[in-house]
Amino acid sequence: MTVTLHVCTTCKAAEAVADGEPLLGARLHAALLAGEVPEGLRIVGVACLSACNSGAAVALSAPGRWSYVYGRLTEADAPDILLGAAAYLDAPDGIVPWRARPAIFRKQSLARIPPLEITNV
Amino acid sequence: MTVTLHVCTTCKAAEAVADGEPLLGARLHAALLAGEVPEGLRIVGVACLSACNSGAAVALSAPGRWSYVYGRLTEADAPDILLGAAAYLDAPDGIVPWRARPAIFRKQSLARIPPLEITNV
């Protein structure tokens, strides 16, 4: 099982960023790549997750599983995002018990999308 | 190609609903089913899309395509949601030109998620 964590690299939230300085989303992406990335987790930067009112945002997804989108993140959240992604990886169906989710996953959900039925693939 | 429109049936937004009256999400679901449903669109009610701060919400998805989540909808938006879903169905890659999207899709995006690579399926 490979799980994908898409990271919006263009999010800047309401942050003012000087020319040439990395945007909040890019900093979050870098912090995630530099963290304790569990085996089986693929971290992929994406230009925009269209969650611009709730950036910085990430999305967790895997074949046959619910997808989850979280927002209002900062690079300080990278360790918790990676812990939450590891729990999603380890859960046989990707559904992590509520109490086992990091607080940012419990409180900063933007949306989740059910898996497509296999018959549709 | 079958496209799935997931509809949160438990969204009530900030609306006060009397006991026994259908919730906003359920009414939106019913309005969609009663509308001009294009061939190839599967409308599926879901108990919760975890977009509770931005309900009522729907999600459009299909194999190999970006998924889109929209929120702050009402049953009056059902015709435009169906038009937007039809455009998504008709676009070869599911990416509808910006100007061809209904206003609610342009302005009420909660998030989009990239497709998983085929190699992951």
XYZ file of C-alpha atoms in Angstrom:
242
model
C 0.000 0.000 0.000
C 1.332 3.387 -0.993
C -0.311 6.442 0.504
C 0.039 9.841 -1.125
C 0.248 13.099 0.780
C -0.366 15.973 -1.612
C 0.935 19.280 -0.310
C -0.143 22.615 -1.722
C 3.101 24.475 -2.363
C 1.520 27.780 -3.357
C -0.533 28.401 -0.204
C 0.409 31.589 1.528
C -2.635 31.944 3.808
C -2.832 35.609 4.813
C 0.928 35.773 5.185
C 2.862 38.583 3.560
C 5.908 37.089 1.855
C 8.820 39.123 0.540
C 9.920 38.585 -3.050
C 12.110 35.520 -3.343
C 11.120 34.149 0.067
C 9.452 30.703 0.055
C 5.679 30.647 0.490
C 4.091 29.016 3.535
C 3.017 26.020 1.439
C 6.524 25.522 0.080
C 7.951 25.731 3.598
C 5.438 23.155 4.814
C 6.360 20.894 1.892
C 10.058 21.190 2.764
C 9.390 20.549 6.469
C 7.457 17.394 5.613
C 10.207 16.083 3.342
C 12.774 16.773 6.081
C 10.730 14.977 8.731
C 10.226 11.365 9.781
C 8.572 10.149 6.599
C 7.089 6.681 7.165
C 7.827 3.965 4.628
C 5.055 3.807 2.078
C 4.250 7.523 2.232
C 4.782 9.469 -0.959
C 4.924 13.254 -0.474
C 3.978 15.160 -3.610
C 3.948 18.923 -4.011
C 1.024 20.332 -5.986
C 0.641 23.851 -7.345
C -2.851 24.339 -5.892
C -5.375 22.297 -3.947
C -8.066 25.001 -4.416
C -8.418 25.408 -0.673
C -7.163 28.963 -0.891
C -9.437 30.271 1.866
C -8.093 27.617 4.242
C -4.431 27.237 3.262
C -1.872 25.775 3.864
C -3.513 22.516 2.895
C -2.611 18.855 2.456
C -4.548 15.833 1.178
C -4.109 12.192 2.140
C -5.291 9.527 -0.283
C -4.752 5.954 -1.375
C -6.469 3.517 -3.740
C -9.788 2.259 -2.372
C -9.679 4.551 0.661
C -11.365 7.740 1.781
C -9.359 10.862 0.926
C -8.910 13.535 3.575
C -8.082 17.224 3.160
C -6.769 19.348 6.013
C -6.137 23.080 6.116
C -4.959 26.052 8.152
C -1.605 24.332 8.668
C 1.894 25.707 9.199
C 5.319 24.129 8.918
C 5.236 23.596 12.697
C 2.508 21.019 12.038
C 4.768 18.833 9.869
C 5.563 16.273 12.635
C 1.868 15.815 13.475
C 0.918 15.569 9.804
C 3.493 12.791 9.395
C 2.180 10.990 12.497
C -1.358 11.249 11.136
C -0.228 9.978 7.749
C 1.522 7.031 9.419
C -1.689 6.140 11.279
C -3.618 6.301 7.986
C -1.004 4.037 6.403
C -1.251 1.538 9.250
C -5.056 1.410 9.458
C -6.183 -1.556 7.337
C -8.914 0.502 5.661
C -7.383 3.947 6.150
C -10.000 4.835 8.771
C -8.094 5.884 11.877
C -9.996 5.834 15.189
C -10.977 9.373 16.137
C -8.854 9.530 19.279
C -5.804 8.209 17.446
C -5.835 11.140 15.031
C -3.635 14.149 15.726
C -5.566 17.195 16.924
C -4.964 19.026 13.643
C -6.710 16.167 11.798
C -9.638 16.237 14.216
C -10.072 20.000 14.151
C -8.841 21.192 10.748
C -10.672 18.935 8.328
C -11.693 20.712 5.155
C -13.358 17.676 3.579
C -13.185 13.952 3.003
C -14.205 12.067 -0.146
C -15.339 8.438 -0.218
C -13.373 5.955 -2.304
C -14.638 5.225 -5.775
C -16.087 1.781 -6.027
C -13.715 -0.716 -7.544
C -16.257 -1.452 -10.255
C -15.754 2.094 -11.516
C -11.994 1.790 -11.978
C -16.755 6.949 -17.881
C -18.891 7.108 -14.771
C -18.615 10.198 -12.606
C -19.701 10.130 -8.982
C -21.281 13.060 -7.184
C -21.172 12.431 -3.457
C -23.674 14.531 -1.529
C -23.469 15.072 2.212
C -26.958 14.285 3.492
C -26.343 15.350 7.090
C -25.219 18.928 6.437
C -27.447 21.444 8.127
C -25.160 24.480 7.883
C -26.303 26.948 10.533
C -29.926 26.168 9.781
C -32.324 25.352 12.608
C -34.360 22.298 11.596
C -37.462 21.109 13.419
C -37.592 17.478 14.506
C -38.627 15.249 11.651
C -37.912 17.875 8.993
C -35.269 16.956 6.395
C -31.842 18.496 6.839
C -30.418 20.887 4.248
C -28.073 18.175 2.950
C -30.921 15.710 2.538
C -32.970 18.326 0.705
C -30.047 19.080 -1.603
C -29.644 15.345 -2.267
C -33.346 15.050 -3.140
C -33.226 18.132 -5.379
C -30.255 16.686 -7.284
C -31.969 13.330 -7.799
C -35.086 15.143 -9.038
C -33.109 17.299 -11.482
C -31.710 16.812 -14.986
C -29.186 14.114 -14.138
C -26.829 13.610 -17.084
C -26.166 10.081 -18.278
C -23.056 8.718 -16.634
C -23.510 10.670 -13.399
C -24.033 8.609 -10.274
C -25.447 10.588 -7.325
C -24.580 9.022 -3.980
C -25.668 10.282 -0.575
C -23.020 10.119 2.149
C -23.517 10.577 5.876
C -20.715 13.119 6.230
C -18.079 14.708 4.016
C -16.347 16.295 7.047
C -16.849 19.759 5.623
C -19.109 20.683 8.514
C -17.923 24.292 8.699
C -18.771 24.773 5.009
C -21.864 22.616 4.458
C -23.899 21.712 2.475
C -21.168 20.017 0.477
C -20.765 17.823 -2.581
C -17.762 16.069 -4.153
C -17.204 15.217 -7.816
C -14.808 12.405 -8.647
C -13.970 9.800 -11.250
C -11.160 7.313 -11.838
C -7.935 8.981 -12.946
C -9.329 12.483 -12.516
C -8.993 15.327 -10.049
C -11.683 15.280 -7.345
C -13.444 18.531 -6.460
C -15.297 19.464 -3.277
C -17.732 22.371 -3.128
C -19.528 23.825 -0.131
C -21.938 26.452 1.166
C -24.611 25.090 -1.186
C -28.389 25.008 -0.934
C -31.027 23.019 -2.790
C -31.497 26.033 -5.076
C -28.013 25.249 -6.426
C -29.025 21.775 -7.641
C -29.475 22.782 -11.327
C -26.057 24.483 -11.435
C -24.392 21.555 -9.665
C -25.829 19.221 -12.300
C -24.633 21.514 -15.107
C -21.172 21.581 -13.556
C -21.174 17.805 -13.185
C -22.187 17.437 -16.829
C -19.281 19.660 -17.889
C -16.904 17.534 -15.768
C -18.321 14.409 -17.421
C -17.839 15.858 -20.893
C -14.299 17.178 -20.382
C -11.911 14.503 -21.646
C -9.712 14.803 -18.555
C -12.300 16.184 -16.153
C -10.664 19.611 -16.207
C -13.340 22.085 -17.207
C -12.188 25.469 -18.528
C -12.590 28.082 -15.792
C -15.200 30.150 -17.623
C -17.280 27.059 -18.405
C -17.703 26.261 -14.712
C -20.838 27.424 -12.908
C -20.238 30.344 -10.546
C -20.755 28.128 -7.490
C -17.879 25.905 -8.683
C -15.632 28.909 -9.264
C -16.412 30.586 -5.964
C -17.285 27.831 -3.515
C -14.409 25.384 -3.887
C -13.419 23.772 -0.613
C -10.621 21.674 -2.097
C -9.487 19.569 -5.018
C -7.358 16.422 -4.871
C -5.145 15.179 -7.701
C -5.783 11.744 -9.163
C -3.733 8.879 -7.830
C -1.270 7.637 -10.357
C -2.419 4.562 -12.194
C 0.669 2.739 -10.991
C -0.730 2.991 -7.473
C -4.056 1.306 -8.219
